[in-house]
Coordinates of C-alpha atoms (C1' of nucleotides) in Angstrom, one line a residue:
Chain A
M1 CA 72.3 115.0 135.7
S2 CA 75.7 112.7 135.0
K3 CA 76.8 113.2 131.7
Q4 CA 77.8 109.9 129.8
K5 CA 80.2 109.5 128.0
P6 CA 79.0 108.4 124.5
S7 CA 80.6 105.3 122.7
L8 CA 80.6 103.2 120.0
P9 CA 79.3 99.6 120.1
K10 CA 81.7 96.9 119.5
G11 CA 83.4 96.2 116.4
T12 CA 82.3 99.8 114.4
R13 CA 84.3 102.6 113.7
D14 CA 83.9 106.4 113.0
F15 CA 85.5 107.5 109.4
G16 CA 87.3 111.4 109.3
P17 CA 87.2 112.8 106.4
A18 CA 91.2 111.2 106.0
E19 CA 90.0 108.0 105.8
M20 CA 86.7 109.0 103.9
N21 CA 88.7 110.0 101.1
K22 CA 91.0 107.2 100.8
R23 CA 88.0 104.3 101.7
H24 CA 86.0 106.8 98.6
F25 CA 89.3 106.2 96.4
I26 CA 89.1 102.3 97.0
L27 CA 85.7 102.3 96.5
E28 CA 85.4 104.1 93.3
T29 CA 88.1 101.9 91.8
I30 CA 85.9 98.8 91.9
K31 CA 83.1 100.6 91.2
K32 CA 84.8 102.0 87.9
V33 CA 86.0 98.1 87.5
Y34 CA 82.2 96.7 87.9
Q35 CA 80.8 99.0 85.3
K36 CA 83.7 98.6 82.9
Y37 CA 82.4 94.8 83.0
G38 CA 78.7 95.7 82.3
Y39 CA 77.6 95.3 86.2
A40 CA 74.7 97.9 87.0
P41 CA 74.1 99.2 90.6
I42 CA 71.5 97.9 93.0
E43 CA 70.7 98.6 96.9
T44 CA 68.7 96.4 99.2
P45 CA 67.6 97.5 102.4
A46 CA 70.0 96.9 105.5
M47 CA 67.2 94.7 107.1
E48 CA 65.8 91.6 106.2
N49 CA 63.1 89.3 107.5
L50 CA 65.1 86.4 109.0
S51 CA 63.7 84.0 107.2
V52 CA 65.4 85.4 104.2
L53 CA 68.9 85.1 106.1
Q54 CA 68.8 82.0 108.0
G55 CA 69.9 78.7 106.9
K56 CA 71.7 80.0 103.9
Y57 CA 75.9 80.5 105.8
G58 CA 75.6 77.2 107.3
D59 CA 75.4 77.0 111.8
E60 CA 77.9 79.3 112.5
G61 CA 76.9 81.9 110.4
D62 CA 73.0 81.9 111.8
Q63 CA 75.0 82.4 115.0
L64 CA 76.8 85.4 114.0
L65 CA 73.3 87.3 112.5
F66 CA 72.3 90.2 114.3
K67 CA 68.9 90.0 115.2
I68 CA 66.5 93.3 115.6
L69 CA 63.8 92.7 118.2
N70 CA 60.5 93.5 116.9
S71 CA 58.7 96.5 118.0
G72 CA 55.5 97.2 120.7
D73 CA 54.9 94.5 123.3
F74 CA 57.2 91.7 121.5
L75 CA 56.7 89.6 124.8
S76 CA 53.0 89.5 124.4
K77 CA 53.8 87.0 121.7
T78 CA 55.4 85.1 124.1
E79 CA 54.7 81.9 126.0
K80 CA 56.4 80.8 129.5
T81 CA 57.8 78.3 128.6
D82 CA 59.6 80.0 125.8
L83 CA 61.8 81.3 128.3
N84 CA 63.4 78.0 128.9
S85 CA 65.3 78.0 125.7
S86 CA 66.7 81.0 123.6
K87 CA 66.2 78.8 120.4
D88 CA 62.2 78.9 121.2
L89 CA 61.8 82.3 122.0
L90 CA 63.9 84.0 119.1
P91 CA 61.6 83.8 116.4
K92 CA 58.9 84.8 118.7
I93 CA 60.8 88.1 119.6
A94 CA 62.7 88.8 116.5
E95 CA 61.5 88.4 113.1
K96 CA 63.7 91.1 111.4
G97 CA 67.5 91.0 111.1
L98 CA 70.6 92.7 109.4
R99 CA 72.2 91.7 106.7
Y100 CA 75.0 89.3 106.5
D101 CA 76.1 89.4 103.1
L102 CA 75.1 91.1 99.8
T103 CA 74.6 87.8 97.7
V104 CA 71.7 86.1 100.0
P105 CA 69.6 89.3 99.8
F106 CA 70.5 89.5 96.0
A107 CA 69.2 86.4 95.6
R108 CA 66.1 87.4 97.1
F109 CA 66.2 90.5 94.8
V110 CA 66.0 88.4 92.1
V111 CA 63.5 86.2 92.6
M112 CA 61.0 89.3 93.7
N113 CA 62.0 90.7 90.7
Q114 CA 62.1 87.6 88.1
H115 CA 59.9 89.5 86.1
N116 CA 61.2 92.5 85.3
L117 CA 65.1 91.4 84.8
S118 CA 66.3 90.5 81.8
F119 CA 69.0 87.6 82.1
P120 CA 71.4 87.0 82.3
F121 CA 71.3 89.9 84.8
K122 CA 74.2 91.4 85.6
R123 CA 75.0 93.5 89.1
Y124 CA 77.1 95.4 91.7
Q125 CA 75.8 96.4 95.2
I126 CA 78.2 98.4 97.5
Q127 CA 76.8 98.3 100.7
P128 CA 77.8 97.4 105.1
V129 CA 76.9 94.1 106.3
W130 CA 76.9 93.4 109.8
R131 CA 78.3 90.2 111.9
A132 CA 78.1 89.5 115.1
D133 CA 81.5 88.4 115.5
K134 CA 83.8 89.1 118.3
P135 CA 86.6 91.6 116.2
Q136 CA 89.9 91.2 115.7
K137 CA 92.6 91.7 113.3
G138 CA 90.8 92.6 110.1
R139 CA 87.5 91.5 111.4
Y140 CA 84.7 94.3 112.1
R141 CA 81.2 94.0 113.2
E142 CA 80.3 96.3 110.7
F143 CA 81.9 96.3 107.3
Y144 CA 81.2 96.8 103.3
Q145 CA 81.2 94.5 100.6
C146 CA 81.6 95.1 97.3
D147 CA 79.9 92.8 95.3
A148 CA 79.3 92.3 91.6
D149 CA 77.2 88.8 90.5
A150 CA 76.1 87.3 87.0
I151 CA 73.3 85.2 87.8
G152 CA 71.0 83.3 85.2
T153 CA 74.0 81.8 83.1
D154 CA 76.1 79.0 83.5
S155 CA 79.0 80.4 81.2
L156 CA 82.5 79.8 82.4
L157 CA 83.4 83.2 80.6
C158 CA 81.6 84.9 84.4
E159 CA 84.4 83.4 86.1
A160 CA 87.2 84.1 83.7
E161 CA 86.2 87.7 83.8
I162 CA 85.8 87.4 87.7
V163 CA 89.4 86.8 87.7
L164 CA 90.1 89.7 85.3
M165 CA 88.3 92.0 87.3
I166 CA 89.8 91.2 90.5
K167 CA 93.5 91.8 88.6
E168 CA 92.5 95.2 87.1
V169 CA 90.9 96.3 90.4
F170 CA 94.3 95.3 92.3
T171 CA 96.3 97.1 89.9
L172 CA 94.3 100.4 89.5
L173 CA 95.1 100.7 93.7
Q174 CA 98.5 100.3 93.2
A175 CA 98.5 103.8 92.0
K176 CA 102.0 104.4 94.2
K177 CA 104.3 102.1 92.7
A178 CA 107.0 102.5 95.2
N179 CA 105.6 99.7 97.7
S180 CA 103.5 96.7 96.2
L181 CA 101.0 94.7 97.1
D182 CA 101.7 90.8 96.5
Y183 CA 98.8 88.9 96.3
S184 CA 97.6 85.9 94.8
I185 CA 94.2 84.6 93.5
K186 CA 93.0 81.6 94.5
I187 CA 90.5 79.7 92.4
N188 CA 89.1 76.3 93.1
N189 CA 85.5 74.3 93.1
R190 CA 83.4 72.3 94.9
K191 CA 82.7 70.3 92.4
I192 CA 86.9 69.2 92.8
L193 CA 86.3 68.9 96.8
S194 CA 83.0 67.0 96.4
G195 CA 84.6 64.7 94.0
L196 CA 88.0 64.2 96.4
V197 CA 85.4 63.3 99.0
E198 CA 83.8 60.6 96.8
A199 CA 87.4 59.1 95.6
I200 CA 88.1 58.4 98.9
G201 CA 85.2 56.4 99.8
Q202 CA 83.6 59.4 102.1
K203 CA 80.9 61.0 101.1
G204 CA 78.1 62.7 102.8
K205 CA 81.1 64.3 105.0
E206 CA 81.9 67.2 102.5
T207 CA 81.8 69.9 104.7
D208 CA 83.8 68.1 107.6
F209 CA 86.3 67.8 105.0
A210 CA 86.2 70.9 103.5
V211 CA 86.9 72.6 106.7
A212 CA 89.9 70.5 107.5
I213 CA 91.3 70.8 104.2
D214 CA 91.2 74.6 103.6
K215 CA 93.8 74.9 106.8
L216 CA 96.4 73.4 104.8
D217 CA 98.7 75.6 104.3
K218 CA 98.1 77.0 108.1
I219 CA 98.3 74.3 110.0
G220 CA 100.2 71.4 107.5
I221 CA 99.5 68.6 106.4
D222 CA 99.8 66.5 109.6
K223 CA 97.3 68.6 111.5
V224 CA 94.6 68.2 109.0
K225 CA 94.9 64.4 109.0
E226 CA 94.6 64.5 112.5
E227 CA 91.4 66.5 112.0
L228 CA 90.2 63.9 109.5
S229 CA 90.7 61.4 111.1
S230 CA 89.1 62.8 114.4
K231 CA 86.1 63.8 112.6
G232 CA 85.2 60.0 111.3
F233 CA 87.4 59.9 108.2
D234 CA 88.8 56.2 108.1
Q235 CA 92.7 56.1 108.0
A236 CA 92.9 54.2 104.8
A237 CA 90.6 56.8 103.1
I238 CA 92.9 60.1 104.2
D239 CA 96.1 57.9 102.6
K240 CA 94.3 58.3 99.9
L241 CA 94.9 62.1 100.0
D242 CA 98.4 61.7 100.0
P243 CA 99.0 62.2 96.0
V244 CA 96.6 65.4 96.5
F245 CA 99.1 66.7 99.0
A246 CA 101.9 66.2 96.5
I247 CA 100.7 68.2 93.9
S248 CA 102.5 70.9 92.8
G249 CA 103.7 72.5 89.0
N250 CA 101.6 75.0 87.6
N251 CA 98.0 75.6 87.0
R252 CA 97.8 72.9 84.0
E253 CA 99.9 70.3 85.7
K254 CA 98.3 70.4 88.9
L255 CA 94.7 70.3 86.8
Q256 CA 96.2 67.1 85.7
A257 CA 97.4 65.7 88.6
V258 CA 93.7 66.2 90.3
K259 CA 92.1 64.6 87.4
S260 CA 93.9 61.4 87.8
V261 CA 92.9 61.5 91.4
L262 CA 89.1 61.8 90.2
Q263 CA 89.2 59.5 87.5
S264 CA 86.6 57.5 89.6
S265 CA 84.5 60.9 90.5
E266 CA 82.0 62.1 87.9
V267 CA 81.4 65.4 89.6
G268 CA 85.0 65.3 90.6
L269 CA 86.3 65.2 86.4
K270 CA 83.4 67.7 86.3
G271 CA 84.9 70.6 88.1
T272 CA 88.6 69.8 86.8
N273 CA 86.9 70.3 83.6
E274 CA 85.2 73.6 84.5
L275 CA 88.1 74.7 85.8
E276 CA 90.5 74.1 82.3
E277 CA 87.4 75.8 80.5
V278 CA 88.4 79.0 82.7
L279 CA 91.9 79.2 82.2
N280 CA 91.4 78.1 78.4
I281 CA 89.0 81.3 78.5
L282 CA 91.6 83.6 79.9
D283 CA 94.0 82.3 77.3
S284 CA 91.7 83.4 74.8
F285 CA 91.1 86.6 76.2
G286 CA 95.5 87.1 76.2
M287 CA 96.2 88.3 79.4
E288 CA 98.6 86.9 81.7
V289 CA 97.3 86.4 85.5
P290 CA 100.5 85.3 87.2
E291 CA 98.8 85.8 90.8
L292 CA 96.3 83.1 89.5
E293 CA 97.2 79.7 92.0
L294 CA 95.1 76.7 91.4
D295 CA 94.8 75.9 94.7
I296 CA 92.8 72.2 95.3
T297 CA 92.9 73.0 99.3
L298 CA 91.0 76.2 99.4
A299 CA 87.3 75.5 100.3
R300 CA 85.7 78.3 101.8
G301 CA 83.2 78.7 104.6
L302 CA 79.9 79.7 103.0
S303 CA 77.8 76.4 102.6
Y304 CA 76.2 77.8 98.9
Y305 CA 79.0 77.6 96.7
T306 CA 78.7 74.5 94.1
G307 CA 81.4 75.4 91.5
A308 CA 84.2 77.8 91.1
I309 CA 85.5 79.3 94.3
F310 CA 87.5 82.4 94.8
E311 CA 89.5 83.7 97.5
V312 CA 92.4 86.4 97.2
K313 CA 94.6 86.5 99.6
P314 CA 97.9 89.3 100.6
N315 CA 101.4 87.5 100.3
N316 CA 103.2 90.5 102.1
V317 CA 100.5 91.5 104.8
K318 CA 99.4 89.5 107.7
M319 CA 95.9 89.6 106.4
G320 CA 92.6 87.0 106.0
S321 CA 91.0 86.9 102.6
I322 CA 90.5 90.5 100.9
S323 CA 88.2 89.6 98.5
G324 CA 86.3 86.3 97.9
G325 CA 83.4 85.0 95.6
G326 CA 82.5 81.8 94.0
R327 CA 79.4 80.3 92.0
Y328 CA 75.9 79.0 93.7
D329 CA 73.6 77.4 92.0
G330 CA 70.8 76.5 94.2
L331 CA 70.4 79.9 95.9
T332 CA 67.2 80.9 94.4
D333 CA 66.2 77.6 94.9
N334 CA 65.1 78.5 98.2
F335 CA 63.1 80.9 97.2
G336 CA 60.8 79.3 94.9
L337 CA 63.1 79.9 91.5
P338 CA 65.0 76.8 90.8
N339 CA 67.2 76.3 88.0
V340 CA 69.5 79.6 88.4
S341 CA 72.8 79.5 88.3
G342 CA 75.0 82.6 89.4
V343 CA 78.2 83.8 90.4
G344 CA 79.8 86.8 92.2
I345 CA 82.8 88.1 93.9
S346 CA 83.4 90.4 96.8
F347 CA 85.8 92.8 97.6
G348 CA 86.2 93.7 101.5
V349 CA 87.0 97.1 101.5
D350 CA 87.8 97.5 105.1
R351 CA 90.7 95.0 104.9
I352 CA 91.9 95.7 101.4
Y353 CA 92.1 99.7 103.2
D354 CA 94.1 98.0 106.1
V355 CA 96.6 96.3 103.9
L356 CA 96.5 99.6 101.5
E357 CA 97.5 101.3 104.4
E358 CA 99.9 98.7 106.0
L359 CA 101.8 99.2 103.0
D360 CA 101.8 102.7 102.3
L361 CA 99.8 102.4 98.9
Y362 CA 97.9 105.5 98.8
P363 CA 98.9 108.1 96.2
D364 CA 100.0 111.7 97.6
N365 CA 97.5 114.3 96.5
N366 CA 93.9 111.9 97.3
I367 CA 92.7 114.5 98.8
T368 CA 89.7 116.9 97.1
S369 CA 89.7 119.9 99.3
T370 CA 89.3 123.6 99.1
K371 CA 91.4 125.0 96.7
V372 CA 90.9 128.7 97.8
L373 CA 89.8 130.2 101.1
I374 CA 88.7 134.2 101.0
T375 CA 89.4 135.8 104.3
A376 CA 88.5 139.2 105.2
F377 CA 89.5 141.8 107.7
D378 CA 86.1 143.5 108.4
Q379 CA 82.4 143.1 107.3
D380 CA 82.8 145.3 104.6
S381 CA 85.5 143.1 103.1
W382 CA 83.4 140.1 103.8
N383 CA 80.4 141.5 102.0
Y384 CA 82.5 142.0 99.1
G385 CA 84.0 138.6 99.4
L386 CA 81.1 137.0 98.6
K387 CA 80.6 138.3 95.4
V388 CA 84.3 136.7 94.7
L389 CA 83.4 133.5 96.1
S390 CA 80.3 133.2 93.9
S391 CA 82.3 133.8 91.0
L392 CA 85.1 131.4 91.9
R393 CA 81.7 128.5 92.4
N394 CA 80.4 129.6 88.9
A395 CA 84.1 129.0 87.8
E396 CA 83.7 125.7 89.6
I397 CA 86.5 126.2 91.9
K398 CA 86.2 124.4 95.1
S399 CA 86.2 127.6 97.4
E400 CA 84.9 128.9 100.5
I401 CA 84.7 132.1 103.1
Y402 CA 85.6 132.3 106.7
P403 CA 82.1 132.4 108.1
E404 CA 82.6 135.3 109.9
P405 CA 85.2 138.5 109.8
V406 CA 87.3 137.2 112.8
K407 CA 91.3 137.7 113.2
I408 CA 92.8 136.8 110.3
K409 CA 95.3 134.6 112.0
K410 CA 92.4 132.4 113.0
Q411 CA 91.2 132.2 109.3
M412 CA 94.9 131.6 108.2
K413 CA 95.1 129.2 110.7
Y414 CA 91.8 127.5 109.4
A415 CA 93.2 127.3 106.0
N416 CA 96.5 126.0 107.0
D417 CA 94.9 123.1 109.2
K418 CA 92.5 122.1 106.3
Q419 CA 95.7 122.2 104.0
I420 CA 93.7 124.7 101.6
P421 CA 96.0 125.7 98.9
F422 CA 95.4 129.2 98.2
V423 CA 94.1 132.1 100.4
I424 CA 92.6 135.3 99.0
V425 CA 92.8 138.3 101.8
I426 CA 90.4 141.4 101.2
G427 CA 90.6 144.6 103.1
S428 CA 89.8 148.5 102.6
E429 CA 92.8 148.7 100.4
E430 CA 91.8 145.6 98.2
I431 CA 88.5 147.0 97.9
K432 CA 89.4 150.0 96.9
S433 CA 92.3 148.8 94.2
G434 CA 89.5 145.8 93.2
K435 CA 93.0 143.9 93.6
L436 CA 93.3 141.3 95.9
A437 CA 95.7 139.3 97.9
L438 CA 96.1 135.6 96.4
K439 CA 98.4 133.9 99.1
N440 CA 100.1 130.8 97.9
M441 CA 100.2 129.0 101.2
Q442 CA 102.4 126.4 100.6
E443 CA 105.4 128.9 99.2
G444 CA 104.1 131.4 101.7
T445 CA 104.3 134.1 98.2
Q446 CA 101.5 136.8 98.0
E447 CA 101.1 138.6 94.6
M448 CA 97.5 141.4 93.8
L449 CA 95.0 139.9 91.7
S450 CA 92.0 141.1 90.0
T451 CA 89.4 138.6 90.7
D452 CA 89.5 137.4 86.9
E453 CA 93.0 136.8 87.0
I454 CA 92.9 134.9 90.6
I455 CA 89.9 132.6 88.6
N456 CA 92.3 132.0 85.4
F457 CA 95.3 131.1 87.6
L458 CA 93.1 128.4 89.9
K459 CA 91.0 127.0 87.0
Chain B
rG1 C1' 81.4 80.7 121.7
rU2 C1' 86.7 79.1 124.2
rG3 C1' 91.1 81.5 126.0
rA4 C1' 94.6 85.7 126.8
rU5 C1' 95.4 91.3 126.9
rC6 C1' 94.3 96.8 127.2
rG7 C1' 92.3 101.3 129.6
rU8 C1' 95.6 107.9 133.3
rA9 C1' 94.6 115.0 129.9
rG10 C1' 92.6 116.2 123.5
rU11 C1' 96.6 112.2 121.5
rU12 C1' 100.6 109.0 122.7
rC13 C1' 102.3 107.5 127.0
rA14 C1' 105.2 108.0 132.3
rG15 C1' 103.8 107.4 137.4
rU16 C1' 108.2 103.2 142.5
rU17 C1' 107.3 98.0 148.4
rG18 C1' 99.4 101.0 148.2
rG19 C1' 101.7 107.1 151.3
rU20 C1' 100.6 115.0 150.4
rU21 C1' 98.2 119.1 145.3
rA22 C1' 98.7 112.5 139.1
rG23 C1' 103.3 114.1 135.8
rA24 C1' 105.5 114.5 130.2
rA25 C1' 105.9 115.4 124.7
rC26 C1' 102.8 116.6 121.3
rG27 C1' 97.7 119.0 120.2
rC28 C1' 94.7 123.0 121.9
rC29 C1' 94.0 129.0 123.9
rU30 C1' 96.7 133.9 124.5
rG31 C1' 100.2 136.7 123.6
rA32 C1' 105.3 138.2 121.2
rU33 C1' 103.2 140.2 115.6
rU34 C1' 96.2 146.1 116.3
rG35 C1' 97.2 143.3 107.6
rU36 C1' 98.5 137.2 107.1
rG37 C1' 98.7 130.5 108.4
rG38 C1' 102.8 126.8 109.2
rU39 C1' 108.8 127.9 112.1
rU40 C1' 110.5 130.6 117.2
rC41 C1' 109.5 132.6 122.2
rA42 C1' 106.4 133.2 126.8
rG43 C1' 102.2 132.2 129.5
rG44 C1' 97.3 129.5 130.2
rA45 C1' 93.6 125.5 130.0
rG46 C1' 92.6 121.2 130.4
rG47 C1' 92.1 114.4 134.3
rU48 C1' 85.7 112.5 140.0
rC49 C1' 92.8 107.5 136.6
rG50 C1' 86.8 103.2 131.6
rU51 C1' 82.5 101.9 135.2
rG52 C1' 80.8 99.8 139.4
rG53 C1' 81.7 97.7 144.0
rG54 C1' 85.1 95.5 147.6
rU55 C1' 90.2 95.6 150.8
rU56 C1' 92.7 99.8 153.9
rC57 C1' 93.7 104.8 158.2
rG58 C1' 94.7 105.8 153.5
rA59 C1' 93.8 103.0 146.3
rG60 C1' 95.8 105.1 139.3
rU61 C1' 98.5 101.5 142.3
rC62 C1' 95.5 95.7 145.9
rC63 C1' 90.8 92.3 144.5
rC64 C1' 86.2 91.0 142.5
rA65 C1' 82.4 92.6 138.6
rU66 C1' 81.1 94.8 133.8
rC67 C1' 82.2 97.6 129.5
rU68 C1' 86.1 98.3 126.0
rU69 C1' 90.6 97.6 123.2
rU70 C1' 94.2 93.9 121.0
rC71 C1' 95.6 89.4 119.8
rA72 C1' 94.7 83.7 119.4
rC73 C1' 91.5 79.8 119.0
rC74 C1' 86.2 78.8 115.8
rC75 C1' 85.1 80.8 112.0
rC76 C1' 85.2 84.8 108.2
rA77 C1' 85.4 90.0 103.9

RNA sequence: GUGAUCGUAGUUCAGUUGGUUAGAACGCCUGAUUGUGGUUCAGGAGGUCGUGGGUUCGAGUCCCAUCUUUCACCCCA
């Protein structure tokens, strides 16, 4: 018998108590904001039928889906010739997959429950998703997304509220003011991108255009032009983009500049009008959002977006986007429910965790642990301690008793390791007098108090 | 998917041109302290050097494969 060392699948992690406390802080913050804006919680299964997932995320996305092998004798349904190609084999041996994001399962949920839902339907959903990616900085194979989506309305109020929610979440997360997260909420509209492609006479090449222009801040204008050229955009068309690359100023000024480039494109102008309306609504709220930045080059990879798109980028930490979203018109169409538009946002908890960790932004007293530990010298004291414990818990004081009356030193060490601030020591003298020793672990001081006095003190 | 990179005690890491019994710090356990943690002091336990092959009289060290880590590209939260 050889003992095997346990290990985790690539790109997955365990979380200890200290990490979970911080993660809960993030999750609770996001949840609080979602609820405040009228979103209701739902959950969907970890696995979906592959037919639901495939074809929604683009070719790259399909490759990153985790597939689940069919149960039983899965080979019995295959032919010898299927073994020649993974493409032929796959659908015969796997019909389920792990969810890749929360938006597509949500669209499925909406279609399946359309007759029970009241539209517009606003839901939030906080669950893990899985991607068969190669792990690297800020990239895991299992990670949590926190989505809020509003479906069944075209109102641009939803877009505006998304901006407000993003701002509120990141304001609340920065409980510790010593450092701060410098971030931008980037916004754009897929219709503007489509309009640009149309305006330069390259209609049909939207995807290549989006992929290339999205890299602008990373690789620069020249490289983007090179990439466009290599994707078959002719030089005259590329040159027409120069005014776009030159756009600067505040959000309103940028919008005006884009409009002039898009004069010939109906869809492009629709995009700029939508963005303008979002800015107007934000003004009506009377909220200043200096983090909001119109970025004509923002594209985002997911292929289902059709209107506004969002992305939140940290500026003082090297990390990809920590939040993203946008409007999608055709997602429920895939499942037989046309003409339903949705818009949503997703926070990437794992990346936000890494960013807050790097900037040391967690509040100091984030630990919700035991407040008092009862220790006992012998069995009689321990039995007495159970009554005390019961009283403490009835008074809603987080408390525990060391499970056995072992050496007091060991019990003390346990309290110390677990950072329990108070310890009650019970021995024969304490039982006799009814006054228990309450030790303050931080000060090292100790006083004799009755159980009631202890409860009043700790409450 | 492409290209690099890492792996030695619970943890972070040393380990010479290949050469006896693989070290340190921190942590852990025991005691100094039979009614008290965190400090101090003394002692102790703990490693088939990621895994599997190969070269060699001899491999932690060299070669190959594989898994894992980290990172860039592609793409993405």
